[in-house]
Short mmCIF file of C-alpha atoms in Angstrom, two decimals:
data_model
loop_
_atom_site.label_atom_id
_atom_site.label_comp_id
_atom_site.label_asym_id
_atom_site.label_seq_id
_atom_site.Cartn_x
_atom_site.Cartn_y
_atom_site.Cartn_z
CA MET A 6 -0.09 0.05 -0.04
CA VAL A 7 3.08 2.39 1.27
CA ASN A 8 4.84 1.12 -2.20
CA GLU A 9 1.82 1.95 -4.43
CA MET A 10 1.26 5.32 -3.01
CA LEU A 11 5.13 6.23 -3.26
CA GLN A 12 4.89 5.32 -6.86
CA TRP A 13 1.94 7.63 -7.41
CA LEU A 14 3.69 10.42 -5.68
CA LEU A 15 6.75 9.84 -7.66
CA LEU A 16 4.69 10.09 -10.89
CA LEU A 17 2.75 13.06 -9.83
CA ILE A 18 6.37 14.40 -9.08
CA ILE A 19 7.44 13.44 -12.66
CA CYS A 20 4.18 15.15 -14.50
CA PHE A 21 4.98 18.16 -12.58
CA VAL A 22 8.47 18.43 -13.60
CA GLY A 23 7.38 17.35 -17.01
CA LEU A 24 5.24 20.29 -17.27
CA GLY A 25 7.66 22.83 -15.90
CA ILE A 26 10.08 21.60 -18.62
CA LEU A 27 7.50 21.99 -21.24
CA ARG A 28 6.43 25.47 -19.95
CA GLN A 29 10.03 26.58 -19.77
CA VAL A 30 10.51 25.18 -23.83
CA SER A 31 7.36 27.20 -24.62
CA LEU A 32 9.18 30.65 -22.94
CA LEU A 33 12.83 29.48 -24.23
CA ILE A 34 11.89 29.73 -28.12
CA PRO A 35 10.72 33.41 -28.39
CA SER A 36 13.57 33.99 -26.35
CA ALA A 37 16.04 33.07 -28.65
CA ARG A 38 15.07 35.96 -30.59
CA GLN A 39 15.93 38.55 -28.23
CA VAL A 40 19.39 38.88 -29.04
CA SER A 41 18.83 40.73 -32.09
CA SER A 42 15.90 42.95 -31.05
CA GLY A 43 15.88 46.42 -31.25
CA PRO A 44 18.06 49.22 -33.19
CA GLU A 45 21.77 48.97 -33.08
CA VAL A 46 23.88 50.41 -30.53
CA GLY A 47 25.29 53.57 -31.42
CA ARG A 48 22.99 54.35 -34.47
CA ARG A 49 20.59 57.55 -34.44
CA LEU A 50 16.74 56.47 -34.99
CA PRO A 51 15.21 57.98 -38.30
CA ARG A 52 14.23 61.73 -37.65
CA ARG A 53 10.58 61.25 -38.19
CA SER A 54 10.72 58.65 -35.41
CA LEU A 55 12.48 61.32 -32.84
CA GLU A 56 10.02 63.87 -33.78
CA GLN A 57 7.30 61.38 -32.76
CA LEU A 58 9.05 60.45 -29.37
CA LYS A 59 9.62 64.21 -28.86
CA ASN A 60 6.05 64.78 -29.15
CA ALA A 61 4.87 62.42 -26.55
CA LEU A 62 7.41 63.96 -24.02
CA PRO A 63 6.55 67.17 -21.53
CA GLY A 64 8.39 70.10 -23.36
CA LYS A 65 8.85 68.18 -26.21
CA GLN A 66 12.55 67.41 -25.75
CA LEU A 67 14.60 63.98 -25.47
CA SER A 68 16.79 63.99 -21.91
CA GLU A 69 20.05 62.62 -21.59
CA PRO A 70 19.27 59.58 -21.45
CA THR A 71 15.54 58.96 -22.58
CA LEU A 72 14.31 55.33 -21.71
CA VAL A 73 12.21 54.44 -24.21
CA ALA A 74 9.87 51.04 -23.49
CA PHE A 75 8.19 49.20 -26.49
CA VAL A 76 5.33 47.27 -24.89
CA THR A 77 2.51 45.22 -26.52
CA GLU A 78 -0.69 44.50 -25.08
CA ASN A 79 -0.67 40.67 -24.12
CA CYS A 80 2.96 40.10 -23.66
CA VAL A 81 3.55 38.90 -20.08
CA GLY A 82 7.05 40.52 -19.53
CA CYS A 83 5.08 43.73 -20.93
CA GLN A 84 2.76 43.87 -18.20
CA GLU A 85 5.31 42.96 -15.32
CA LEU A 86 7.19 46.38 -16.81
CA LEU A 87 3.98 48.62 -16.69
CA ALA A 88 3.05 47.17 -13.13
CA ASP A 89 6.88 47.97 -12.17
CA VAL A 90 6.53 51.57 -13.58
CA PRO A 91 5.79 53.13 -10.05
CA ARG A 92 8.70 52.11 -8.60
CA ALA A 93 11.13 51.84 -11.62
CA LEU A 94 10.66 55.79 -11.54
CA GLY A 95 12.37 56.37 -8.41
CA GLU A 96 15.51 54.57 -9.79
CA LEU A 97 15.69 56.25 -13.04
CA ASN A 98 18.40 58.61 -12.31
CA GLY A 99 17.28 61.68 -14.01
CA SER A 100 16.32 59.48 -16.97
CA LYS A 101 13.01 60.38 -18.46
CA LEU A 102 10.91 57.37 -19.30
CA LEU A 103 8.28 57.35 -22.54
CA ILE A 104 5.95 53.94 -23.02
CA VAL A 105 5.87 53.00 -27.10
CA PRO A 106 2.63 50.78 -26.99
CA ARG A 107 2.08 48.46 -29.95
CA SER A 108 -1.30 49.69 -31.68
CA PRO A 109 -2.93 50.51 -27.96
CA THR A 110 -6.65 49.80 -27.61
CA GLY A 111 -8.72 52.41 -25.88
CA PRO A 112 -8.56 50.81 -22.38
CA VAL A 113 -4.91 50.67 -22.80
CA ARG A 114 -4.28 54.17 -23.51
CA GLN A 115 -6.52 54.91 -20.29
CA ALA A 116 -4.58 52.61 -18.38
CA LEU A 117 -1.44 54.26 -19.45
CA ALA A 118 -2.96 57.63 -18.83
CA GLU A 119 -3.78 56.79 -15.37
CA LEU A 120 0.23 55.56 -14.86
CA GLY A 121 0.99 59.11 -15.35
CA VAL A 122 4.00 58.49 -17.08
CA PRO A 123 4.33 59.92 -20.89
CA PHE A 124 3.44 57.66 -23.74
CA VAL A 125 2.95 57.42 -27.54
CA ALA A 126 -1.00 57.66 -28.40
CA ASP A 127 -0.95 57.65 -32.14
CA SER A 128 0.00 54.90 -34.68
CA THR A 129 3.49 53.45 -33.68
CA ASP A 130 3.91 51.32 -36.67
CA GLY A 131 6.28 53.10 -38.22
CA LEU A 132 7.97 53.71 -34.94
CA TRP A 133 8.34 50.38 -34.24
CA LYS A 134 9.44 49.09 -37.84
CA ALA A 135 12.33 51.85 -37.45
CA ALA A 136 13.58 50.79 -34.12
CA GLN A 137 13.54 47.11 -35.19
CA VAL A 138 11.75 45.67 -32.39
CA THR A 139 11.36 41.86 -32.91
CA THR A 140 10.82 41.16 -29.03
CA THR A 141 8.93 42.82 -26.13
CA PRO A 142 9.12 44.27 -23.57
CA LEU A 143 12.42 46.32 -25.15
CA VAL A 144 13.88 49.34 -23.34
CA VAL A 145 16.23 51.18 -25.50
CA ALA A 146 18.50 54.11 -23.84
CA ILE A 147 18.63 56.97 -26.37
CA ASP A 148 20.51 60.42 -25.80
CA ALA A 149 19.22 63.90 -26.38
CA GLU A 150 20.20 63.36 -30.00
CA GLY A 151 18.48 60.08 -30.68
CA ARG A 152 21.47 57.93 -30.65
CA VAL A 153 21.21 54.77 -29.11
CA LEU A 154 23.33 54.12 -25.84
CA ARG A 155 22.02 50.63 -24.58
CA LYS A 156 19.13 48.32 -25.04
CA GLU A 157 17.70 45.18 -23.04
CA VAL A 158 15.07 43.15 -23.31
CA THR A 159 13.71 43.28 -19.63
CA HIS A 160 10.81 44.03 -17.57
CA ARG A 161 12.86 46.56 -15.50
CA VAL A 162 13.23 50.23 -16.93
CA ASP A 163 15.64 50.89 -14.15
CA LEU A 164 18.37 48.62 -15.22
CA VAL A 165 18.74 50.21 -18.22
CA ALA A 166 18.82 53.85 -16.93
CA PRO A 167 22.73 54.76 -15.96
CA ALA A 168 24.16 54.44 -12.73
CA LYS A 169 23.84 56.97 -10.31
CA THR A 170 27.11 59.21 -10.11
CA MET B 2 -11.62 -0.53 -21.98
CA TRP B 3 -11.18 2.60 -23.48
CA ALA B 4 -14.70 3.30 -22.75
CA LYS B 5 -14.12 2.19 -19.58
CA THR B 6 -11.15 4.46 -18.62
CA LEU B 7 -12.16 7.67 -20.81
CA PRO B 8 -14.71 9.31 -18.10
CA SER B 9 -11.50 9.09 -15.27
CA ALA B 10 -9.35 10.39 -18.39
CA ALA B 11 -11.38 13.45 -18.99
CA GLN B 12 -11.79 13.92 -15.04
CA LEU B 13 -7.98 13.66 -14.36
CA ALA B 14 -7.27 16.16 -17.66
CA LEU B 15 -9.76 18.66 -16.72
CA SER B 16 -8.55 18.73 -13.35
CA LEU B 17 -4.96 19.27 -14.21
CA LEU B 18 -5.80 22.10 -16.70
CA PHE B 19 -8.04 23.88 -13.93
CA LEU B 20 -4.88 23.46 -11.59
CA LEU B 21 -2.73 25.08 -13.87
CA SER B 22 -4.96 27.62 -14.92
CA SER B 23 -4.96 28.63 -11.14
CA LEU B 24 -1.11 28.35 -10.76
CA GLU B 25 -1.13 31.34 -13.93
CA LYS B 26 -3.51 33.31 -12.19
CA ALA B 27 -1.73 33.12 -8.81
CA ARG B 28 1.73 33.68 -10.64
CA THR B 29 -0.08 36.58 -12.26
CA VAL B 30 -1.18 38.02 -8.79
CA ARG B 31 2.12 37.23 -7.28
CA SER B 32 4.11 39.45 -9.73
CA ARG B 33 1.54 42.29 -9.12
CA SER B 34 0.83 42.87 -12.94
CA ALA B 35 -3.14 41.61 -12.53
CA ALA B 36 -4.25 45.16 -13.23
CA TRP B 37 -2.45 45.14 -16.76
CA HIS B 38 -3.81 41.43 -17.88
CA PRO B 39 -5.56 42.29 -21.33
CA VAL B 40 -9.28 41.08 -19.88
CA LEU B 41 -8.86 43.25 -16.40
CA VAL B 42 -7.13 46.19 -18.22
CA ARG B 43 -10.62 46.85 -20.17
CA THR B 44 -12.30 48.75 -17.55
CA ARG B 45 -11.19 51.04 -14.78
CA TRP B 46 -13.31 49.12 -12.55
CA THR B 47 -11.73 45.82 -13.37
CA ARG B 48 -8.08 47.44 -13.29
CA HIS B 49 -8.69 49.10 -9.76
CA ARG B 50 -9.64 45.46 -8.58
CA ALA B 51 -7.60 43.11 -10.48
CA PRO B 52 -5.64 41.56 -7.80
CA LEU B 53 -8.84 40.74 -5.90
CA LEU B 54 -10.82 39.55 -9.14
CA MET B 55 -7.44 37.67 -10.15
CA GLY B 56 -7.22 36.02 -6.72
CA VAL B 57 -11.00 35.05 -6.55
CA PHE B 58 -10.85 33.43 -10.08
CA ALA B 59 -7.57 31.59 -8.86
CA ALA B 60 -9.34 30.24 -5.99
CA LEU B 61 -12.37 29.06 -8.11
CA ASP B 62 -10.25 27.44 -10.58
CA CYS B 63 -8.57 25.53 -7.90
CA ALA B 64 -11.64 24.42 -6.31
CA CYS B 65 -12.88 23.45 -9.58
CA ALA B 66 -9.69 21.36 -10.14
CA PHE B 67 -10.86 19.23 -6.75
CA LEU B 68 -14.71 19.21 -7.24
CA VAL B 69 -13.91 17.59 -10.79
CA VAL B 70 -12.05 14.60 -9.03
CA LEU B 71 -14.59 14.55 -5.68
CA VAL B 72 -17.63 15.49 -6.91
CA PRO B 73 -17.61 15.14 -10.70
CA ARG B 74 -21.08 16.09 -11.54
CA ILE B 75 -20.67 19.64 -9.28
CA GLY B 76 -17.21 19.87 -10.63
CA GLY B 77 -18.13 19.29 -14.20
CA LEU B 78 -21.01 22.29 -13.96
CA TRP B 79 -18.80 24.57 -12.11
CA ALA B 80 -15.92 24.15 -14.83
CA THR B 81 -18.65 24.85 -17.40
CA GLY B 82 -19.50 28.10 -15.89
CA LEU B 83 -15.83 28.96 -15.60
CA LEU B 84 -15.10 27.83 -19.09
CA LEU B 85 -18.28 29.95 -20.26
CA ILE B 86 -16.94 33.01 -18.56
CA TYR B 87 -13.32 32.60 -19.86
CA THR B 88 -14.72 32.17 -23.27
CA TRP B 89 -16.79 35.22 -23.33
CA VAL B 90 -14.22 37.41 -21.63
CA SER B 91 -11.60 36.41 -24.31
CA ARG B 92 -13.54 37.68 -27.16
CA GLY B 93 -11.78 41.03 -27.61
CA ARG B 94 -8.34 39.69 -27.03
CA PRO B 95 -5.94 40.82 -29.65
CA ALA B 96 -4.94 37.92 -32.19
CA GLY B 97 -1.08 36.98 -32.38
CA GLU B 98 -0.05 36.53 -28.57
CA GLY B 99 -0.98 33.66 -26.35
CA CYS B 100 -3.51 33.55 -23.81
CA ARG B 101 -1.57 32.82 -21.36
CA CYS B 102 -3.97 29.79 -20.45
CA PHE B 103 -3.28 26.70 -18.27
CA PHE B 104 0.44 28.36 -17.15
CA ARG B 105 1.16 28.67 -20.94
CA ILE B 106 1.17 24.96 -21.87
CA MET B 107 -2.08 25.02 -23.63
CA ASP B 108 -1.79 28.23 -25.05
CA THR B 109 -3.85 29.68 -28.22
CA ARG B 110 -3.16 32.70 -30.13
CA SER B 111 -6.32 33.22 -31.89
CA PHE B 112 -10.28 33.22 -30.73
CA PRO B 113 -10.58 29.94 -33.17
CA GLY B 114 -7.93 27.98 -31.78
CA LEU B 115 -9.57 28.81 -28.21
CA LEU B 116 -13.02 27.90 -29.28
CA THR B 117 -11.55 24.87 -30.32
CA ARG B 118 -9.89 23.94 -27.20
CA ASN B 119 -12.92 25.07 -24.71
CA GLY B 120 -14.78 23.14 -26.91
CA ALA B 121 -13.18 20.05 -26.89
CA LEU B 122 -13.11 20.96 -22.89
CA PHE B 123 -16.61 21.05 -23.10
CA LEU B 124 -16.83 17.45 -24.24
CA MET B 125 -14.77 16.41 -21.66
CA ILE B 126 -17.17 17.87 -19.31
CA ILE B 127 -20.32 16.36 -21.23
CA VAL B 128 -18.48 12.93 -20.62
CA ILE B 129 -17.94 13.23 -17.12
CA LEU B 130 -21.60 14.46 -16.28
CA LEU B 131 -22.96 11.50 -18.16
CA SER B 132 -20.97 8.93 -16.38
CA ASN B 133 -20.22 10.61 -12.95
CA PRO B 134 -16.89 8.38 -12.73
CA ILE B 135 -14.90 7.28 -9.71
CA PRO B 136 -11.79 8.77 -9.52
CA SER B 137 -9.18 6.37 -10.89
CA TRP B 138 -5.08 6.70 -11.80
CA THR B 139 -6.24 3.83 -14.33
CA GLY B 140 -6.94 7.20 -16.67
CA ALA B 141 -4.05 8.69 -16.28
CA PRO B 142 -2.41 7.20 -19.39
CA LEU B 143 -5.32 8.07 -21.43
CA ALA B 144 -5.42 11.68 -20.31
CA VAL B 145 -2.18 12.20 -21.36
CA ALA B 146 -3.17 11.50 -24.54
CA LEU B 147 -6.45 13.61 -24.36
CA LEU B 148 -4.17 16.55 -23.59
CA ALA B 149 -1.71 16.03 -26.43
CA LEU B 150 -4.54 15.83 -28.71
CA LEU B 151 -6.41 18.52 -27.63
CA TRP B 152 -2.97 20.71 -27.83
CA THR B 153 -2.17 19.36 -31.43
CA ILE B 154 -5.72 19.97 -32.48
CA ALA B 155 -5.92 23.85 -30.97
CA THR B 156 -2.27 24.35 -32.41
CA GLY B 157 -3.65 23.34 -35.78
CA VAL B 158 -6.46 25.51 -35.83
CA ASP B 159 -4.79 28.46 -34.39
CA ALA B 160 -2.06 28.05 -37.18
CA LEU B 161 -4.56 28.05 -39.84
CA SER B 162 -6.36 30.91 -38.26
CA THR B 163 -3.37 33.24 -38.07
CA ALA B 164 -2.04 32.15 -41.31
CA ALA B 165 -5.72 33.46 -42.80
CA GLY B 166 -5.78 36.55 -40.50
CA GLY B 167 -4.11 39.66 -39.80
CA ALA B 168 -1.81 38.05 -37.14
CA GLY B 169 -0.18 35.85 -39.95
CA ARG B 170 0.58 38.78 -42.55
CA ALA B 171 2.01 40.49 -39.16
CA ILE B 172 4.26 37.21 -38.70
CA LEU B 173 5.44 37.11 -42.26
CA ARG B 174 6.11 40.84 -42.00
CA ASN B 175 8.50 39.83 -39.09
CA GLU B 176 6.59 41.70 -36.43
CA PRO B 177 7.69 41.55 -32.75
CA GLN B 178 7.07 38.52 -30.57
CA SER B 179 6.91 38.66 -26.74
CA SER B 180 9.90 37.48 -25.06
CA GLY B 181 8.08 35.45 -22.44
CA SER B 182 10.32 36.46 -19.85
CA PRO B 183 9.43 34.57 -16.58
#
């Protein structure tokens, strides 16, 4: 009786381990695309894209640096990034944060407005294409001239901010 | 032999899926991102109560997982109610991204795929309601086979649907994929 119970317990453990592996595989496959996502470091974003970013910022000016977070509505990491924004705002060491959602619906625009962080509200297809975003959430740090300083696929924007001096 | 083990296989498969669903919701609550869930972000009311709503439905899913095994008919009706709610609220979900269903193991990327998967789950529930099975581990191997079959069919419908629809065109244009970061 005890042996049988132990066997079933072992089977249950194996099932959960198997499911955990399956889940990790489903997460790893999109992660393989992370490496090439986003604009090349050192290059400037196109002028039109920069104008669109500036127009969404208070004062219509980029800071040094500005953190641009590319997010989609249904990606897990994007949701974690947005949920983490209130905390991360205190760790940005003077950098501005700008959210660039992909084709946001009305409710998402309202939620972003409630967040109190600037975001690009109009069509962002061209901006996404110019920034060569293939994986999200992508955070890109750009300087005042629109040159890419750093980029990371991460749900923590403060990791891309410059260190405190 | 098939006919004898099918009800308990359906019971085990359904129970496992609802347990996974509960885990996914619990994980979302733990990561504090419930307010940004595609379903809960839709209205101000749900955004502001998102952790509570997500927690309640995680508990309902967990209860369903146990009821399906312990009291099959009640569990089956409970599962029916939950599936109807989840299917209804998934209507406006943007295509192309996973639904984050069942701990992302039985994910679907289109509404037809989701409908197909949930339709198959309803069939399992009907089998349970009609047969009122006694819980038994003899159905475990067939449960695994049922889940594999369900995954294959839903993935196939997903692929056809996204290839035919706008999301398929977006994939061909090499549009962004979610990182799936844990």
